[in-house]
Coordinates of C-alpha atoms and ligand atoms in Angstrom, one line a residue:
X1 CA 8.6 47.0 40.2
X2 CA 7.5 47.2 43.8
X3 CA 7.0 44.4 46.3
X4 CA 3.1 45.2 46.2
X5 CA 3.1 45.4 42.1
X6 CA 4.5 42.3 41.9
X7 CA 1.8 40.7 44.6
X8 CA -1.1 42.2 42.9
X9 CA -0.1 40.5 39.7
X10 CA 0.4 37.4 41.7
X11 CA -2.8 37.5 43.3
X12 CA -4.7 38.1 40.0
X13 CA -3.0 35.1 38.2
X14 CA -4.1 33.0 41.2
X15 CA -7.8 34.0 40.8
X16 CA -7.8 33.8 37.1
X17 CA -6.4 30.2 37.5
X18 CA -8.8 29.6 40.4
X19 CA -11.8 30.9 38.4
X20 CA -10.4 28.8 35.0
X21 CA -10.0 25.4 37.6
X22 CA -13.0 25.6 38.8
X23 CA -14.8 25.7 35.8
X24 CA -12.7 22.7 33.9
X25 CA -13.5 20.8 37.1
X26 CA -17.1 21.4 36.6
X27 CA -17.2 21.0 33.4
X28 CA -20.5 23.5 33.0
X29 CA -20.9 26.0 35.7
X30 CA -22.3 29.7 35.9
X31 CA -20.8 33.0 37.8
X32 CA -23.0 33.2 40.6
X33 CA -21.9 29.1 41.2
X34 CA -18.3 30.6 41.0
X35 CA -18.8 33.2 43.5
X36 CA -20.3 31.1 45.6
X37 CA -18.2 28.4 45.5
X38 CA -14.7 29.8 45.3
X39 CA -16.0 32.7 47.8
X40 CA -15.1 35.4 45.8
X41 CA -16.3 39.0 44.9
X42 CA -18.8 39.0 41.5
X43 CA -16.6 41.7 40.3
X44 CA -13.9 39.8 40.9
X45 CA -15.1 36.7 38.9
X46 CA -16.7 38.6 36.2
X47 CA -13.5 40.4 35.4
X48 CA -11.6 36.8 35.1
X49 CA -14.3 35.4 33.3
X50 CA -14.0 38.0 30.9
X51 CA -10.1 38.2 30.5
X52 CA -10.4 34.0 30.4
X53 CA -13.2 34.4 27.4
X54 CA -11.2 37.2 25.5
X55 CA -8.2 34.6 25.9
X56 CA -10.4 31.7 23.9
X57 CA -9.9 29.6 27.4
X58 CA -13.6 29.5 27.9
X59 CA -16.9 30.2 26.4
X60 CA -20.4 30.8 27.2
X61 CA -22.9 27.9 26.0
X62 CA -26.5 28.4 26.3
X63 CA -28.3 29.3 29.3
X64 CA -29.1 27.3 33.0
X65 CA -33.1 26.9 33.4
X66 CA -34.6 30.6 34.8
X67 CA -35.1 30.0 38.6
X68 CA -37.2 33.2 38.4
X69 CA -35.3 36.3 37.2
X70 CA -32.6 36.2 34.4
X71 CA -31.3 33.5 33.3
X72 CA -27.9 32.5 33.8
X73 CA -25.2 31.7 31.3
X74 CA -23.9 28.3 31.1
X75 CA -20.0 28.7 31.4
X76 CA -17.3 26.4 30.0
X77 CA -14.2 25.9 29.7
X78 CA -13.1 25.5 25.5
X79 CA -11.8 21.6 25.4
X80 CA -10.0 22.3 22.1
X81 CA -8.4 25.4 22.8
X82 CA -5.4 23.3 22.9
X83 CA -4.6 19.8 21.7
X84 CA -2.0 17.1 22.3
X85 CA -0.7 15.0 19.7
X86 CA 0.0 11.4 21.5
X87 CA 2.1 8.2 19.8
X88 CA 2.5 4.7 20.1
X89 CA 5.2 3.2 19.2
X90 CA 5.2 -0.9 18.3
X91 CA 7.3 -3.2 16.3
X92 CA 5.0 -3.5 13.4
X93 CA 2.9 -0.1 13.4
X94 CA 1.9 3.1 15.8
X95 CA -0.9 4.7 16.9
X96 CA -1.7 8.2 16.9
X97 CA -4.0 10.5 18.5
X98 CA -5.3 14.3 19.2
X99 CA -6.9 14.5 22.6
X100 CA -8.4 17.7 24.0
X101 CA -8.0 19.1 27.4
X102 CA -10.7 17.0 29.0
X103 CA -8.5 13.7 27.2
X104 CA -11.2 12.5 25.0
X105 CA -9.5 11.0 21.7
X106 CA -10.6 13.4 19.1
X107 CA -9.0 10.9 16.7
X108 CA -7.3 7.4 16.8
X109 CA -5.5 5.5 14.1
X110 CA -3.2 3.0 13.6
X111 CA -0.5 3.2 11.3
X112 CA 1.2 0.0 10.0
X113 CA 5.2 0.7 9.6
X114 CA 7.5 -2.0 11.0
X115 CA 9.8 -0.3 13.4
X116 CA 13.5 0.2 12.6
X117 CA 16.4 2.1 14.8
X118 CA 17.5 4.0 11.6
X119 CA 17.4 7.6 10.5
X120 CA 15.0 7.1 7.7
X121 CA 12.8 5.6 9.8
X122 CA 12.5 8.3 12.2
X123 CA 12.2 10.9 8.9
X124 CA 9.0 8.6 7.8
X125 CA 7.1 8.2 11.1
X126 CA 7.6 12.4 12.2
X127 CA 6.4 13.4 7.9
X128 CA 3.4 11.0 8.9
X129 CA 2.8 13.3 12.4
X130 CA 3.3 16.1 10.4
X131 CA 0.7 14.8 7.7
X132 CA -2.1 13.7 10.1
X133 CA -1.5 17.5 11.7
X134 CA -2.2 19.0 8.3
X135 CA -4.4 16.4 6.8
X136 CA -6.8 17.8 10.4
X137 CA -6.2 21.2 9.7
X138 CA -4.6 21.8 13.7
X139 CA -3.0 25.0 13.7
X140 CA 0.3 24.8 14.7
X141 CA -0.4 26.8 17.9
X142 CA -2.9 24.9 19.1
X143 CA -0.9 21.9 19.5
X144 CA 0.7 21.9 22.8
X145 CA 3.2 19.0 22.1
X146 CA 4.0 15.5 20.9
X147 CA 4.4 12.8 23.4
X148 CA 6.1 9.6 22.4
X149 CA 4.8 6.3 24.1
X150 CA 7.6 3.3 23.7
X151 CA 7.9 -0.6 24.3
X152 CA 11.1 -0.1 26.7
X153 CA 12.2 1.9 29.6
X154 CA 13.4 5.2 29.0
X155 CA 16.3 7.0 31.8
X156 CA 14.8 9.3 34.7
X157 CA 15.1 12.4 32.6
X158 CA 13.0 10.5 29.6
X159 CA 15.7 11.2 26.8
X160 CA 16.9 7.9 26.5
X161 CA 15.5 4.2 25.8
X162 CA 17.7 2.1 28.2
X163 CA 16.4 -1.1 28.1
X164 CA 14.3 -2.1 24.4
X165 CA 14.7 -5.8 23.8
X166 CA 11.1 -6.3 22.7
X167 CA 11.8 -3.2 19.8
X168 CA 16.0 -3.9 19.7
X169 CA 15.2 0.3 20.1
X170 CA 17.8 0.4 23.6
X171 CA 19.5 3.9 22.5
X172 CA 17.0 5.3 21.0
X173 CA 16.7 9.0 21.8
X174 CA 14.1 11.6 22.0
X175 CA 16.0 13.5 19.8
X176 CA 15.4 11.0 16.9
X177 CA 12.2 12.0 16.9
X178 CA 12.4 15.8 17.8
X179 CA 14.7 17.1 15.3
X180 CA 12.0 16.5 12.7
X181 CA 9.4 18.3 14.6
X182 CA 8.3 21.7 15.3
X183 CA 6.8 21.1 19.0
X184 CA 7.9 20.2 22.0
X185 CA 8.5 16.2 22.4
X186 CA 8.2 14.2 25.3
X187 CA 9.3 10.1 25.2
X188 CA 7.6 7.5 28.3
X189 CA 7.7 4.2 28.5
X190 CA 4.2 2.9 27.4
X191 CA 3.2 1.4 30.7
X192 CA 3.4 4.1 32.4
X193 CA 1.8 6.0 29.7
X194 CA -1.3 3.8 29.8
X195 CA -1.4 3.6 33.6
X196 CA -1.3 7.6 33.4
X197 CA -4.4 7.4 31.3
X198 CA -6.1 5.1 34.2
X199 CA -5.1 7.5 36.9
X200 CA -6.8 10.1 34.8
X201 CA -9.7 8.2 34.8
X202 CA -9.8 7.4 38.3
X203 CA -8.6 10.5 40.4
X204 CA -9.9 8.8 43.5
X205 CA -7.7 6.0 43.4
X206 CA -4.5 6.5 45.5
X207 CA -2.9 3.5 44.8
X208 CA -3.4 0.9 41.9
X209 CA -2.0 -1.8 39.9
X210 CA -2.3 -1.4 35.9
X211 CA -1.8 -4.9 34.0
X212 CA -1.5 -3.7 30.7
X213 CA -3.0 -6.3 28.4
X214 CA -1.0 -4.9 25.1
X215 CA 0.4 -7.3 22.4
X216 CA 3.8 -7.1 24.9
X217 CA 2.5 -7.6 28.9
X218 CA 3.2 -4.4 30.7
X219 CA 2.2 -2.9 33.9
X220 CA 2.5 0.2 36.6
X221 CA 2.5 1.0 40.1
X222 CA 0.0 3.8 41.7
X223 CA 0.7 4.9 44.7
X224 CA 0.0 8.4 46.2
X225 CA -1.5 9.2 43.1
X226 CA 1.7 9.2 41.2
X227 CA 2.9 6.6 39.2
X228 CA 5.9 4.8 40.8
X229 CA 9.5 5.0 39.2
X230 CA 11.0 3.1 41.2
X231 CA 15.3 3.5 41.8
X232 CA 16.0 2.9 37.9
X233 CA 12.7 3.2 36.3
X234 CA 11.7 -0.4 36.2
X235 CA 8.8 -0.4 39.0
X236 CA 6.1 -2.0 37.6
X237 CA 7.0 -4.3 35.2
X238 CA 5.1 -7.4 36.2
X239 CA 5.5 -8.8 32.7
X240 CA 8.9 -10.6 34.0
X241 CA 7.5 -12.5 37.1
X242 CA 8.2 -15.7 37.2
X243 CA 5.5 -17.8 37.0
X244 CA 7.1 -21.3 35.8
X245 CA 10.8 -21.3 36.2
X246 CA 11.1 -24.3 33.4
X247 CA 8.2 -22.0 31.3
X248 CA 8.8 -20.9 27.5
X249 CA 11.9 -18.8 27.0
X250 CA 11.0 -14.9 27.4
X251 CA 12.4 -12.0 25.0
X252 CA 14.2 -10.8 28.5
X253 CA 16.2 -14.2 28.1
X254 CA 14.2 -15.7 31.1
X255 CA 11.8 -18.7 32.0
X256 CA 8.4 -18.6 32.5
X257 CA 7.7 -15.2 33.1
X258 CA 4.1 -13.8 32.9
X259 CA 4.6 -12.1 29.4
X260 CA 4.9 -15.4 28.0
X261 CA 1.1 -16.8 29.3
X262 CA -0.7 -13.0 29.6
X263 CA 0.3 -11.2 27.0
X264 CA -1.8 -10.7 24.0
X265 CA 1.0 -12.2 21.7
X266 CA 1.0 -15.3 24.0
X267 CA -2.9 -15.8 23.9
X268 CA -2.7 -16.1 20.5
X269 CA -0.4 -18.2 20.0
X270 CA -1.8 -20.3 22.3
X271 CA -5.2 -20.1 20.2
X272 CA -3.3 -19.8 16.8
X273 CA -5.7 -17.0 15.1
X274 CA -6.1 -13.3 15.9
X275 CA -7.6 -11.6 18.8
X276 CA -10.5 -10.2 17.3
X277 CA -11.2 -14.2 15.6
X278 CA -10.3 -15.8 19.1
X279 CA -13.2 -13.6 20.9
X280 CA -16.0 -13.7 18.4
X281 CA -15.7 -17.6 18.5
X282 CA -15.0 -17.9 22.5
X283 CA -17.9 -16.0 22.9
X284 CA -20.4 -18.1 20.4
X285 CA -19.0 -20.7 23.5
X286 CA -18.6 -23.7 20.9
X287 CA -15.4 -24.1 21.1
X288 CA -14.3 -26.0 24.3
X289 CA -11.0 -25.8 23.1
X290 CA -10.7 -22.4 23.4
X291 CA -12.9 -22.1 26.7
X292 CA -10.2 -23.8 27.9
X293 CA -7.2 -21.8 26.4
X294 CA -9.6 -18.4 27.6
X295 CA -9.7 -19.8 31.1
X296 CA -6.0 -21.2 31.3
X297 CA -5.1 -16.9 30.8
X298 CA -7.1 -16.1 33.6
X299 CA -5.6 -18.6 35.8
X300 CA -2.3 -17.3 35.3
X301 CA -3.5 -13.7 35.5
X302 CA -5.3 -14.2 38.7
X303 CA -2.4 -16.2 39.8
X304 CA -0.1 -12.7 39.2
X305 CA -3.1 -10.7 40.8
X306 CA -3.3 -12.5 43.9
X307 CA 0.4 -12.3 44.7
X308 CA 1.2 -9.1 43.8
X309 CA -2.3 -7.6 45.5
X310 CA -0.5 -9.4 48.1
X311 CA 2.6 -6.5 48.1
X312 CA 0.2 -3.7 46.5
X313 CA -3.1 -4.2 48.9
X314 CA -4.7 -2.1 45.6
X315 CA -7.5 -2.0 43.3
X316 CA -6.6 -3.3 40.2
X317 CA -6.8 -1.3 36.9
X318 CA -6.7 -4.0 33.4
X319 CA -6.0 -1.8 30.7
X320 CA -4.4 -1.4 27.5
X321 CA -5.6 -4.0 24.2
X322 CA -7.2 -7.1 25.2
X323 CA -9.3 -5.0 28.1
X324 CA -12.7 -4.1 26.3
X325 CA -12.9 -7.7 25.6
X326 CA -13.6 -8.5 29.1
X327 CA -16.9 -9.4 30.2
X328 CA -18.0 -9.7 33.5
X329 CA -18.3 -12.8 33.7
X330 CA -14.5 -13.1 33.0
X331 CA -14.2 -10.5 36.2
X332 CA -16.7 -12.7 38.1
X333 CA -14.1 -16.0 37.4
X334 CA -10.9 -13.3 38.0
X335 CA -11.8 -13.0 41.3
X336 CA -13.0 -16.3 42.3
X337 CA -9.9 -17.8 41.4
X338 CA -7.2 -14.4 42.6
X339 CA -9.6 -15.3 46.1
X340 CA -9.9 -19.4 45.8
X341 CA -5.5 -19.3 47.5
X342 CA -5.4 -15.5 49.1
X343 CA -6.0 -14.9 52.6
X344 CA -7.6 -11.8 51.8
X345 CA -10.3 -11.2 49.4
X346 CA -9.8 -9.0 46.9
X347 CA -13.6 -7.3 46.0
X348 CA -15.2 -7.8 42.8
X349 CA -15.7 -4.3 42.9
X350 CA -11.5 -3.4 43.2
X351 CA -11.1 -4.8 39.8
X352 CA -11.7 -2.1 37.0
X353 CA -11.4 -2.3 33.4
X354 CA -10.0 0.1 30.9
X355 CA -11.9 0.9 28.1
X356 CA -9.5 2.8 25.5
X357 CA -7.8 -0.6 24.5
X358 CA -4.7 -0.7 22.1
X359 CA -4.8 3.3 22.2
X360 CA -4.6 3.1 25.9
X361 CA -0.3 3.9 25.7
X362 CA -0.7 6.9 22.8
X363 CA -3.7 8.4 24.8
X364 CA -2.2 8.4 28.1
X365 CA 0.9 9.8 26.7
X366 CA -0.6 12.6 25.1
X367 CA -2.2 13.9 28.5
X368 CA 1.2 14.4 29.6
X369 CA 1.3 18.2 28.1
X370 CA -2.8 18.4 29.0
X371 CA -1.8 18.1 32.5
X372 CA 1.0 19.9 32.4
X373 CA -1.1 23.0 30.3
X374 CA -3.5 22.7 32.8
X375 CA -1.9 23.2 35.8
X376 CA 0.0 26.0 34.3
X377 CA -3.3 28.6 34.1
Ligands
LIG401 ZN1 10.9 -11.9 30.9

């Protein structure tokens, strides 16, 4: 093929992803706000418009109020022209979730099956993917991959769990889990997973902090709009600073560290019933018992927030299963107390709150293939 063969086919796959990135971006759009916009010839857009449509990428959907003349055809993109598959892994169950292209949950449920490191368990949890594909009658081609969020940090090249002492799951591999499926397989650590859901969320944050709230304390670094590694994948992991060096003893072996006053798992312990019970009575406010358990969290939360706000100077993201149960109040007291010892206030404002709650890990890893599908048009 000739030089200019070769740059006429590159040139038309950048306009046919230009015209298909514009419209995602916009959610609803018509062709003369594409030609406008993206400065391009109409012939030009209504020739990718039409190759995109015939494709099943994007669809026309009613009509934009007449400004005199015709009227013009609402354009958008098809969210579930392709769907991810997205897994949470935890000691006692796992979640699982389609999401479209736009990330919305499409479904959510939670499965309860202890976790093992043995072969029959990975058989059993990859027939119960298979059966919740079937069971929602997604054709196989439509699924553009399973990711795999897991309590643990995985290695650089996300094949390997190298460090599981909350699941005892340090060796596990992706391939435990792929052999069993027919789709491509991806494995995260589930903070990172969750705080790739909040950058999703919030695409004009450059930097952030994620406390994940889970049933295990987790937590992620934003910066530069990626999520921070860090030199052997640990960056982030707030849940083992020490807050009490002669606290109680820590899964990791340590003292005191945050995991054991702000996890989920520590709160109730502390209040000896449920979450969901601990809430609905903390907020009939009758109990001052557990007021007091409620605000003894937050001090230890806001202690952790003020110091590391003092390394990250960041808005802070609090995701992941105890998040929707924040009130604003419980922001308003947050801050007050992160800004009672800080030299620097830290805005009301900077503090956001997730809203996906325990599916927050299986959600976020599932928008690993919609990004990556995305940016491949
Ligand atoms: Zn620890």
């Amino acid at each position: 093929m000739s030089e200019k063969g070769l740059t006429n086919i590159s040139v038309k796959k950048i306009n046919r992803s230009k015209v298909y990135q514009y419209i995602y971006r916009k959610k609803i759009t018509s062709k003369l706000q594409i030609v406008q916009d993206l400065q391009m010839g109409l012939s030009t857009v209504s020739q990718n418009l039409n190759l995109l449509e015939q494709d099943g990428l994007i669809e026309k959907n009613g009509y934009f109020e007449s400004t005199g003349g015709r009227k013009a055809n609402a354009i958008q993109i098809v969210s579930d022209f392709r769907i991810s598959i997205g897994i949470g892994i935890l000691k006692n169950m796992f979640h699982i979730t389609a999401v479209d292209l736009y990330g919305n949950a499409l479904y959510t449920n939670t499965i309860p099956f202890p976790y093992s490191n043995t072969p029959d368990y990975y058989k059993q949890v990859t027939d119960k993917i298979k059966e919740f594909i079937a069971t929602n009658q997604y054709d196989e081609e439509k699924i553009l991959g399973v990711s795999i969020a897991t309590q643990g940090i995985t290695s650089p090249d996300h094949s390997t769990v190298l460090y599981g002492n909350i699941m005892n799951n340090t060796g596990m591999i992706l391939e435990d889990f792929s052999r069993y499926l027919p789709y491509p397989c991806y494995l995260e650590h589930d903070s990172k997973s969750a705080a790739f859901l909040e950058l999703w969320k919030h695409p004009e944050l450059d930097s952030a902090v994620v406390f994940l709230l889970n049933r295990n304390l987790g937590g992620a670094i934003i910066t530069n709009h990626q999520i921070h590694q860090g030199s052997s994948m640990h960056s982030g992991t707030i849940e083992h600073i020490c807050i009490n060096p002669d606290g109680p003893l820590c899964y990791c072996g340590n003292r005191g560290c945050l995991e054991t006053y702000c996890s989920a798992n520590a709160l109730e312990q502390a209040a000896g019933m449920n979450i969901k019970d601990f809430f609905s009575l903390l907020r009939e406010k009758k109990s001052p018992q557990l007021t007091q358990i409620w605000k003894d969290y937050l001090h230890h939360l806001a202690f952790a927030m003020k110091n590391i706000n003092l390394i990250i100077d960041a808005p802070i993201i609090i995701s992941g299963y105890l998040a929707p149960y924040f009130l604003e109040d419980d922001i308003a007291y947050l801050t007050k107390h992160i800004n009672v010892s800080s030299p620097f206030a830290l805005n009301k404002e900077h503090i956001f709150v997730g809203t996906n709650g325990q599916y927050t890990p299986a959600i976020g890893a599932a928008l690993f293939y919609v990004n990556q599908f995305i940016h491949a048009i």
